[in-house]
Coordinates of C-alpha atoms and ligand atoms in Angstrom, one line a residue:
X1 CA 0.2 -20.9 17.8
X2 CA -1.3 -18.3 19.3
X3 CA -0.7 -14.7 18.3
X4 CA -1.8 -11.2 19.6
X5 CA -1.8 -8.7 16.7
X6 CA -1.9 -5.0 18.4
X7 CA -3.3 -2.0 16.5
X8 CA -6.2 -3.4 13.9
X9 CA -6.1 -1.0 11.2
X10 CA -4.6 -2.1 7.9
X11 CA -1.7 -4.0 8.1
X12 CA -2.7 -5.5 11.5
X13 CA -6.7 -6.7 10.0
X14 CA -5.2 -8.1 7.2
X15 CA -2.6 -10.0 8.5
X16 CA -4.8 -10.9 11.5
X17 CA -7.0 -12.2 9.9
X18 CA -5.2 -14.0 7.4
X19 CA -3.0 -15.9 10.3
X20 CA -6.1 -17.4 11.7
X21 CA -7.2 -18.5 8.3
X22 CA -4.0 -20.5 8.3
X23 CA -4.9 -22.0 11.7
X24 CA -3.4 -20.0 14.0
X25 CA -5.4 -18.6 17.4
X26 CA -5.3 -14.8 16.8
X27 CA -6.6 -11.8 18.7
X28 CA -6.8 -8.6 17.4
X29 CA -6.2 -5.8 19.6
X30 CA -7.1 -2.3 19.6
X31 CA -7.6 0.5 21.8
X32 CA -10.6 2.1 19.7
X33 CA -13.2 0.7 21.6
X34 CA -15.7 1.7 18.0
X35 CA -13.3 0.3 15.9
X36 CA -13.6 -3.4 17.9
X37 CA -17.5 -2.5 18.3
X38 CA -17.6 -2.4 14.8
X39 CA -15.7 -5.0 13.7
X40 CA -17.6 -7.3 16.3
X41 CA -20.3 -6.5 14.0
X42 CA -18.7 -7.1 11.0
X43 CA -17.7 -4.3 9.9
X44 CA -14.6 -3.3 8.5
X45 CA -12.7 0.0 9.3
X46 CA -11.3 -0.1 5.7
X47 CA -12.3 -1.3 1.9
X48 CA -10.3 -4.6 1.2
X49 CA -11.4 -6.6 -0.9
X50 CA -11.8 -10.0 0.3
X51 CA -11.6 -8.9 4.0
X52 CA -15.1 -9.0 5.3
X53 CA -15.9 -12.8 4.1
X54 CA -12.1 -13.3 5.7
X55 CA -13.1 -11.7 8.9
X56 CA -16.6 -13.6 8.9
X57 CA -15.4 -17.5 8.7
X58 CA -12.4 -16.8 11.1
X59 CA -14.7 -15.5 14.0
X60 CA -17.3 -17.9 12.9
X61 CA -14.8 -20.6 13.1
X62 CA -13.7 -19.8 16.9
X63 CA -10.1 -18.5 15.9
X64 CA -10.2 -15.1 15.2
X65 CA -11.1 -12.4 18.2
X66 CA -11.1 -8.9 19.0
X67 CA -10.5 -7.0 22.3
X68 CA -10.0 -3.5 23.4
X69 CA -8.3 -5.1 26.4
X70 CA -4.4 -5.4 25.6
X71 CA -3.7 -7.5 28.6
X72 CA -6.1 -9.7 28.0
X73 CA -5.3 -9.9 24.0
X74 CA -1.8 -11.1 25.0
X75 CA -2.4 -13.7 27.7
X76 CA -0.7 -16.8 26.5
X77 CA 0.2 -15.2 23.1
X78 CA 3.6 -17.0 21.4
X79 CA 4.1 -14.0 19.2
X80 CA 2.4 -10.3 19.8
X81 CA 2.6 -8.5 16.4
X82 CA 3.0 -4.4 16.7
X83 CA 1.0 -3.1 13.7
X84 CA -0.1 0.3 14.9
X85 CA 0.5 3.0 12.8
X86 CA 3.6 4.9 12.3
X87 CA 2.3 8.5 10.4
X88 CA 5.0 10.8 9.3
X89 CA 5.5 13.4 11.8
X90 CA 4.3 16.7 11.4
X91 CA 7.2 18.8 10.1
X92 CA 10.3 17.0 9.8
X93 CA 8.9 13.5 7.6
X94 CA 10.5 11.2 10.5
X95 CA 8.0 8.2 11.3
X96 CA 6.2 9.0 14.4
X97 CA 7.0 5.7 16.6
X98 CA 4.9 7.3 19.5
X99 CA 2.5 4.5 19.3
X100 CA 4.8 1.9 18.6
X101 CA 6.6 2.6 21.9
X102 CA 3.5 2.8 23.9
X103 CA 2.7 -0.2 22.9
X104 CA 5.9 -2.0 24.0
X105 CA 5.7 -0.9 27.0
X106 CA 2.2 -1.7 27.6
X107 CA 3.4 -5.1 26.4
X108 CA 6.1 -5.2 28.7
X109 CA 3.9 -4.3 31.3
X110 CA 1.4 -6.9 30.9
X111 CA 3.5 -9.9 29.9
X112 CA 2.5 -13.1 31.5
X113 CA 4.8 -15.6 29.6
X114 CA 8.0 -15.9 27.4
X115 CA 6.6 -13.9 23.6
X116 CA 8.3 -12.9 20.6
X117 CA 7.5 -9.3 19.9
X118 CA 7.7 -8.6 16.3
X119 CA 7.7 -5.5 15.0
X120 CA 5.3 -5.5 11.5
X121 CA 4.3 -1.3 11.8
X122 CA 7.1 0.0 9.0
X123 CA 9.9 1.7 11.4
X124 CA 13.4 3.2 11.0
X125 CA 16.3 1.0 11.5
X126 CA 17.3 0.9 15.5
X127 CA 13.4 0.6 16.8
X128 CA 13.4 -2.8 17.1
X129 CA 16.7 -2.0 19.7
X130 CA 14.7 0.6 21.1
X131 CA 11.4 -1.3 21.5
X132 CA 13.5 -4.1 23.3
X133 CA 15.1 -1.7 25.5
X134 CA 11.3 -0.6 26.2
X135 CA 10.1 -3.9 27.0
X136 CA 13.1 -4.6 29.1
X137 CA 12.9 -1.6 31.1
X138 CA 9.5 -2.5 32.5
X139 CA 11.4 -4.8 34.8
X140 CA 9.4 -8.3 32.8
X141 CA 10.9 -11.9 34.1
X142 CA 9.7 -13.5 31.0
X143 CA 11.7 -14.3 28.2
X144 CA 11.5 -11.8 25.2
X145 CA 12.9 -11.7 21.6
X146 CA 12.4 -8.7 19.3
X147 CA 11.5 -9.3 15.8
X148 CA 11.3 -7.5 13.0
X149 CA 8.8 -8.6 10.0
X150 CA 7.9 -5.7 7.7
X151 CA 4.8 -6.0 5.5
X152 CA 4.9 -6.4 1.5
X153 CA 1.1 -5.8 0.9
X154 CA -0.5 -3.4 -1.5
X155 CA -3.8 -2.0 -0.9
X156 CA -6.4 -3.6 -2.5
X157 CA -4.3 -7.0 -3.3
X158 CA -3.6 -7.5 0.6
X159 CA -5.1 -11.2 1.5
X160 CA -3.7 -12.7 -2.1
X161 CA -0.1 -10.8 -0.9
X162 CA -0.3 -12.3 2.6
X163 CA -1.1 -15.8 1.1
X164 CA 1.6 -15.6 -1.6
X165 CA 4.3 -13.9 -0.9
X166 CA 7.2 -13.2 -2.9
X167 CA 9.3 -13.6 0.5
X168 CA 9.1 -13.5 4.2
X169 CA 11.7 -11.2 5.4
X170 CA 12.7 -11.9 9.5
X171 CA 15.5 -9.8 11.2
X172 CA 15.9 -11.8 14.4
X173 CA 19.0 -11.7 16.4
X174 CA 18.1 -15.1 18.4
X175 CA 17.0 -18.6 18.0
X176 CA 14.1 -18.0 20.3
X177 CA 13.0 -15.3 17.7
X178 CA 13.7 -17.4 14.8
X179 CA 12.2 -20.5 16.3
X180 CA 9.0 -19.1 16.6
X181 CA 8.7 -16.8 13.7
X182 CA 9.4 -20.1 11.3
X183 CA 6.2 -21.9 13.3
X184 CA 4.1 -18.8 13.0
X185 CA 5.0 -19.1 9.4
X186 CA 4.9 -22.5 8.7
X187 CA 2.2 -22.7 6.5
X188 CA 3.4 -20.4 4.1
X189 CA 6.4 -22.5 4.4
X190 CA 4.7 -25.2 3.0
X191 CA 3.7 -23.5 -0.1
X192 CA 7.3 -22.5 -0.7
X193 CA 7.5 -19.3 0.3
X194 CA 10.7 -18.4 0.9
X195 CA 12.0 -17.2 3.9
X196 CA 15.0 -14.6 4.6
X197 CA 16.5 -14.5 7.7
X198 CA 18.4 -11.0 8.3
X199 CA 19.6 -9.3 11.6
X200 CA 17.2 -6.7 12.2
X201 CA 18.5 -4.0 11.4
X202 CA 19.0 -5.1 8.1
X203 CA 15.3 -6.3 7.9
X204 CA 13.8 -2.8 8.8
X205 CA 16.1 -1.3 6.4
X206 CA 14.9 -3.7 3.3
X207 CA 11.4 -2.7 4.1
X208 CA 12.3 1.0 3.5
X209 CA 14.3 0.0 0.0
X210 CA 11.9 -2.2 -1.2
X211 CA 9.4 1.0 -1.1
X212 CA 12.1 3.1 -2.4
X213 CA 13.1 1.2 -5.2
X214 CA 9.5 0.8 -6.2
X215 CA 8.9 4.4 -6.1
X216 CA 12.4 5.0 -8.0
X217 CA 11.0 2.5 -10.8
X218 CA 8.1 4.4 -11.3
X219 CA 9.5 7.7 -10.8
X220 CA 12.1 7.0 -13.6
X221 CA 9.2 5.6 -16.2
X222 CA 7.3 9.0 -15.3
X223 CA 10.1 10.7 -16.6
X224 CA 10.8 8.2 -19.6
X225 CA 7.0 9.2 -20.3
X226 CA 7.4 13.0 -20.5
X227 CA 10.3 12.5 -23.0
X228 CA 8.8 10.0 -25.0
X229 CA 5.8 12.8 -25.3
X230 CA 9.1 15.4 -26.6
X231 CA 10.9 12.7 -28.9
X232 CA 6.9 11.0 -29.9
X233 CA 8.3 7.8 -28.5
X234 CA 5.6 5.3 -26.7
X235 CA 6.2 5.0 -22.8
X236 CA 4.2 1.9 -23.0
X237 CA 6.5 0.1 -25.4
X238 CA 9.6 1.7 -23.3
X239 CA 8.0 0.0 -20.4
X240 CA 7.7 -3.5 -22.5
X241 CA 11.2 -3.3 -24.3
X242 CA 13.0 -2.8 -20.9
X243 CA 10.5 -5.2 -18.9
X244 CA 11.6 -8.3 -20.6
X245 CA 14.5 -8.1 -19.6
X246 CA 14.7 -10.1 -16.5
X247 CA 17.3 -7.5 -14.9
X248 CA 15.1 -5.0 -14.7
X249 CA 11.1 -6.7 -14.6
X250 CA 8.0 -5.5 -16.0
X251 CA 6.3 -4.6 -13.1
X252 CA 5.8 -1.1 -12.0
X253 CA 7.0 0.8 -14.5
X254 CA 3.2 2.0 -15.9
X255 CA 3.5 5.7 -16.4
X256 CA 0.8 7.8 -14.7
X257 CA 0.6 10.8 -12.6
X258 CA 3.0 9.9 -9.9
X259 CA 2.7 7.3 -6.8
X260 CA 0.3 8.0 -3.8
X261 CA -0.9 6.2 -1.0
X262 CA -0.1 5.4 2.5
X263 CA 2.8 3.9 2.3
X264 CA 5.7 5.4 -0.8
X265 CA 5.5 9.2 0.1
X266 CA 5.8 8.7 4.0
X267 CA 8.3 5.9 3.6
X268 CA 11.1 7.4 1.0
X269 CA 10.3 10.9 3.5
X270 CA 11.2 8.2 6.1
X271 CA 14.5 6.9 4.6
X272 CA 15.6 10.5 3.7
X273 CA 15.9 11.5 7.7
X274 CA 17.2 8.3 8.3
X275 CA 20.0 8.7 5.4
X276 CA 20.7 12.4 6.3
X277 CA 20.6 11.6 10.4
X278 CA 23.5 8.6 9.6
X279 CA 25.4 11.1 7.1
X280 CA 24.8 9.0 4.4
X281 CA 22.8 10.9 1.9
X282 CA 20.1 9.2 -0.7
X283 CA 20.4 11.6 -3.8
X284 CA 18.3 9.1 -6.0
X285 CA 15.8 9.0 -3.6
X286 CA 15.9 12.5 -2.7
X287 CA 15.2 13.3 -6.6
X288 CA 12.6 10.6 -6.5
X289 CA 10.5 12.8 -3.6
X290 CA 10.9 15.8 -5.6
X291 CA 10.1 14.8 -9.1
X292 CA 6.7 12.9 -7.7
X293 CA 5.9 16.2 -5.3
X294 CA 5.9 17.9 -8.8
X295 CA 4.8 15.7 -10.7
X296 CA 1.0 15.6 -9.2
X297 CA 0.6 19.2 -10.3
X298 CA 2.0 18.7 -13.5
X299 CA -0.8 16.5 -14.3
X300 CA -3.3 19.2 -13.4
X301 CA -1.1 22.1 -15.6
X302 CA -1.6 19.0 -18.5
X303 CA -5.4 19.6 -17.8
X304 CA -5.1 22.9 -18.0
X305 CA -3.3 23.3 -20.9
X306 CA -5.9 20.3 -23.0
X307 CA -8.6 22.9 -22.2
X308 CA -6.5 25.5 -24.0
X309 CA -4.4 27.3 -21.7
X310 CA -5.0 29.4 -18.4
X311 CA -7.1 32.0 -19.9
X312 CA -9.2 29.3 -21.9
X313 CA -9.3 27.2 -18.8
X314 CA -11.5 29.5 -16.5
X315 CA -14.8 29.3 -15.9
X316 CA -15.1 25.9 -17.9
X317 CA -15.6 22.5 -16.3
X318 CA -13.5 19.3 -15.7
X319 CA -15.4 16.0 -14.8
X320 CA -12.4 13.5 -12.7
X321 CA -12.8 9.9 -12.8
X322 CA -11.1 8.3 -10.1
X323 CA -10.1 10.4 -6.4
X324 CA -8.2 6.6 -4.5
X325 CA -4.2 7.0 -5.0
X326 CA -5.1 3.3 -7.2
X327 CA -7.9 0.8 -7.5
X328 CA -9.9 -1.2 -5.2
X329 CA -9.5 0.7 -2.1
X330 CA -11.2 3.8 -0.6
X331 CA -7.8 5.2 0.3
X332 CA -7.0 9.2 -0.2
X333 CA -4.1 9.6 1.2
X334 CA -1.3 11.6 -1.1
X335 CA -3.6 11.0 -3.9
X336 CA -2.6 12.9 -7.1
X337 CA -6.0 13.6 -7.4
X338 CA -5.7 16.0 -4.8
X339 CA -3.2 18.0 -6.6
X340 CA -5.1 17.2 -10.0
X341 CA -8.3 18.6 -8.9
X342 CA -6.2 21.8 -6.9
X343 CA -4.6 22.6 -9.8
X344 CA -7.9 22.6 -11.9
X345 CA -9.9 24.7 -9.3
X346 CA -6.8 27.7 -9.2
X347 CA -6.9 27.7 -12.4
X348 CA -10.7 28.2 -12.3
X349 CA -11.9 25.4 -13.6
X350 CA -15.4 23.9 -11.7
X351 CA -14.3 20.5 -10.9
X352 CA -17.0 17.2 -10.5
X353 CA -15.9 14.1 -10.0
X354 CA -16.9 10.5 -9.2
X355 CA -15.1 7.4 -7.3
X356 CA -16.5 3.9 -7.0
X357 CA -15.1 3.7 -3.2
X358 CA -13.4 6.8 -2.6
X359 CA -16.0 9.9 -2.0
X360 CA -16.2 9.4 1.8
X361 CA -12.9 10.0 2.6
X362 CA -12.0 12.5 -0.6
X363 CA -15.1 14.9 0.8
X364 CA -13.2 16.6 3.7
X365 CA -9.9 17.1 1.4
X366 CA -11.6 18.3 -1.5
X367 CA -14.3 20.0 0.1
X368 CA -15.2 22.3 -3.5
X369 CA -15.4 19.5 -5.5
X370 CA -18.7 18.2 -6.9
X371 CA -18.8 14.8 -5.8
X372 CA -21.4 12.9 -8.1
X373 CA -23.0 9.4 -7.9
X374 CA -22.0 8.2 -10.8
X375 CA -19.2 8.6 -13.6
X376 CA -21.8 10.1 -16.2
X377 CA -23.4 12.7 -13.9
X378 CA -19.4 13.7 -13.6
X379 CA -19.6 13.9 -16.6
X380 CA -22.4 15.9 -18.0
X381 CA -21.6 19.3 -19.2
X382 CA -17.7 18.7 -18.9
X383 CA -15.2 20.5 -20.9
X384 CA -13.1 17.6 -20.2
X385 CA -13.2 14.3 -18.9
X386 CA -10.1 13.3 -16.8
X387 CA -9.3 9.6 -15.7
X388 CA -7.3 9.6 -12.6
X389 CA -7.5 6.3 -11.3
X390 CA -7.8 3.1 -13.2
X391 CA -11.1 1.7 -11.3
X392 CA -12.0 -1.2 -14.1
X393 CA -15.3 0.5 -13.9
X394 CA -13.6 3.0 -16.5
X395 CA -12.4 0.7 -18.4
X396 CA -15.2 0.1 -21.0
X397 CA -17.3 3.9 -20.4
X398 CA -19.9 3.8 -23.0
X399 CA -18.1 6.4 -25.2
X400 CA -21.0 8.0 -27.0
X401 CA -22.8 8.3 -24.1
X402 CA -19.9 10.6 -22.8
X403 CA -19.9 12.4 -26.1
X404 CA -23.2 13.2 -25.8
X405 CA -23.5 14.5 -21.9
X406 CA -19.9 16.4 -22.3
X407 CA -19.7 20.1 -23.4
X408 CA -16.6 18.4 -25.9
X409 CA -15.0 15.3 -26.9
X410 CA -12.0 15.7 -24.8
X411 CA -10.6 13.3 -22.3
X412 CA -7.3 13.3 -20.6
X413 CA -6.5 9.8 -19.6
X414 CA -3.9 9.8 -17.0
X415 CA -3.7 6.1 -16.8
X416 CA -3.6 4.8 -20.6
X417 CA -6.2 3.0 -20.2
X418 CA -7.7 3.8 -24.0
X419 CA -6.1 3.2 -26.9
X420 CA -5.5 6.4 -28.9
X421 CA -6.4 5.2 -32.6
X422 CA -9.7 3.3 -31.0
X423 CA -10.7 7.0 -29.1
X424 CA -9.7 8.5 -32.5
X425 CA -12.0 6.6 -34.0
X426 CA -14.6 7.5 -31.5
X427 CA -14.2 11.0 -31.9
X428 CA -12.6 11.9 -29.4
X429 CA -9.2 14.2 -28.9
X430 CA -7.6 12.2 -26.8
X431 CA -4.4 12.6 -24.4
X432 CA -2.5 10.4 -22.2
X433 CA 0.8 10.0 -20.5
X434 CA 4.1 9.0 -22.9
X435 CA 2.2 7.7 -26.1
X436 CA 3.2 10.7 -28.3
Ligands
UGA501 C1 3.1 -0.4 -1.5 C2 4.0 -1.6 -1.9 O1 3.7 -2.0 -3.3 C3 3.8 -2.7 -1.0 O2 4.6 -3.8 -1.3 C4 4.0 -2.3 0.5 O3 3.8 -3.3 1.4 C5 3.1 -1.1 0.8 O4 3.4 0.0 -0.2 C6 3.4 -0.6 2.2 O5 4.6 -0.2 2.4 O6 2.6 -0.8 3.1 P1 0.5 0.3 -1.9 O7 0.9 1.6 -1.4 O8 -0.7 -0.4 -1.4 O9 1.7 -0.8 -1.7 O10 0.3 0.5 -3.5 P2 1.1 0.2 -4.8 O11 0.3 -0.8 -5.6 O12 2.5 -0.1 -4.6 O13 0.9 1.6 -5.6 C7 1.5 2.8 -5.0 C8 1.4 3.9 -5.9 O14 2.2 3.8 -7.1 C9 0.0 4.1 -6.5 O15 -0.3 5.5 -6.5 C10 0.0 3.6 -7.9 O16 -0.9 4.2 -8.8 C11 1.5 4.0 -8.3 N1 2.0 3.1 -9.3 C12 2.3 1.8 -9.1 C13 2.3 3.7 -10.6 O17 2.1 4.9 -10.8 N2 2.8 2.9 -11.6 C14 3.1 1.6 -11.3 O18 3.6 0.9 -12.3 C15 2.8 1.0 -10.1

């Protein structure tokens, strides 16, 4: 098969990439002529893990390519992926499909044989109608279906995602569509992946309450956590107790200082226009936005309040470990520890902090901050040392080490990633999320 993946950011790399690992012929197209300079080079735009050596053996092997050139990147192409970005748009939350639709057109524009155009960028039910229309408009002769396949991937877990999915979802409203989607996804097939045909509009709307959902589960265990810290319950044993039982699933329900990232705050934003634009309000996820907005600062107040309280608080010195919304990836958007480290610095407090991949991008939003090269020099002359993000380079700080470069044995771990009687023993006052 050969495919034409347009926009190479994220979701389009990855799943570029991994297609021609599978066998598949696969260009990747993008109109950032230093992006595809770049990437010719071998570099990656983003932290993946996995991704580079990916990248490396697929171009090496003759089946992976790059182009600026979007004609060109779709000559002969079976199926021609969208997978440019969809932001939220500034002031009303609404995914911005201004790319996506300049893309379909372009594609219309240029097509020089019968394609599937699949629709992988995360869009509001009806573009896929709209993108057709698009396509269709341009006057093409060639026979089109429009597809929609959203993307399960997390950050950071991406190519082991793409390989081993839980499920493939396809919203295709002809056999042409379905025909080639179940060949560009054969090999997955083979390794018993299953596959869930939908209309479309029902597979753009699962996308949106799949990332709901998640952000719901976590949401409500946030909330479990601040009780079990009034009742002196343990969140963690909450999250176990309810976990086995297969109704509900263990996954996702680790309390911590509310969900981040690219993909759950613009998404349930997303749903919410959608919802209220049909007339058919989301209260749960409505709540769900508002209790994570809040939640973010909250964390910081907790800070705050471990250093004694407002008046305590200034002047003194907080050393964060951790800036990415999660682990193994250098992304910042939405982190909490944007909030986190806010909160801190109106409250006063002088605010250092160190991220294994992170600093690049958290420089520009947290501009104040000391960014240090290295967890300890974060941590020298703290008041308090605060995990944010669960890098496993926290996992196993050397403890009196801290004790002896911080002001005082206080650490605020926002992940539980320490057990409270072992950083007893240690010496520490220690304070996490739920475990009262
Ligand atoms: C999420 C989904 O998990 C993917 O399936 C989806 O494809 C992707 O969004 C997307 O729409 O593109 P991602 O944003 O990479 O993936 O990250 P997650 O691993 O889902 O984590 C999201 C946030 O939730 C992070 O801030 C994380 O720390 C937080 N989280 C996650 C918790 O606080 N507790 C948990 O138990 C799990």
């Amino acid at each position: 098969m050969k495919i034409a993946m347009v926009g190479s950011g994220y979701v389009g790399l990855v799943s570029g990439a991994c297609f021609a690992d599978f066998g598949h012929e696969v260009v990747c197209i993008d109109k950032d002529q230093a992006k595809i300079d770049r990437l010719h080079a071998g570099v990656m735009p983003i932290y993946e893990p996995g991704l580079e050596a990916l990248v490396e053996t697929n171009v090496k092997g003759g089946r992976l390519s790059f182009t600026t050139s979007l004609a060109d990147g779709i000559s002969g192409a079976d199926a021609i992926f969208i997978a440019v970005g969809t932001p939220s748009r500034r002031g009303d939350g609404h995914a911005d499909l201004t790319f996506v639709y300049e893309v379909a057109r372009e594609v219309g524009e240029n097509l020089a044989g019968d394609a599937v155009i699949v629709t992988k960028s995360t869009v509001p039910v009806g573009t896929g109608d709209e993108v057709e229309r698009i396509i269709r408009d341009t006057g093409t002769r060639h026979r089109i279906s429009v597809v929609s396949n959203p993307e399960f991937l997390r950050e950071g877990a991406a190519i082991g995602d793409f390989k081993r999915p839980d499920r493939i979802v396809i919203g295709a409203e002809d056999d042409f569509g379905r025909e080639v989607m179940r060949e560009v996804y054969r090999p997955l097939y083979l390794n018993e992946s299953p596959i869930l045909f939908t209309s479309r509009r029902t597979s753009e709307l699962i996308k949106y309450a799949a990332n709901a959902f998640l952000a719901t589960k976590i949401t409500f265990i946030n909330e479990m956590a601040d009780l079990c810290e009034k009742v002196g319950a343990n969140v963690q044993d909450v999250s176990r107790g309810i976990g086995m039982d297969n109704r509900i699933g263990s996954k996702f329900l680790h309390a911590g200082p509310g969900y981040g990232g690219s993909c759950f705050p613009k998404d349930t934003l997303a749903l919410l226009k959608t919802a209220e634009d049909y007339d058919s309000p989301t209260r749960i996820v409505e709540a769900v936005v508002k209790v994570n907005d809040s939640r973010k600062r909250a964390m910081g107040r907790k800070v705050v309040d471990a250093l004694g309280g407002v008046d305590a608080a200034r002047g003194k010195k907080a050393a964060l470990l951790g800036l990415t919304f999660k682990p193994n990836t250098d992304d910042m958007r939405d982190s909490p520890a944007i909030a986190v480290a806010q909160t801190l610095m109106d409250a006063g407090v002088a605010v250092a902090a160190y991220d294994p991949e992170g600093m690049e991008q958290a420089r520009p939003l947290l501009p104040e901050v000391t960014m240090c090269d290295d967890p300890y020099a974060a941590i020298a002359g703290a008041d308090v040392v605060v995990i944010v993000t669960e890098w496993d380079a926290f996992r196993a700080l050397d403890l009196k080490r801290v004790k002896e470069l911080a002001n005082a044995p206080l650490l605020v771990d926002l992940r539980n990633i320490y057990n409270p009687d072992d950083m007893a023993a240690a010496g520490f006052t220690y304070l996490s999320v739920g475990r009262g």
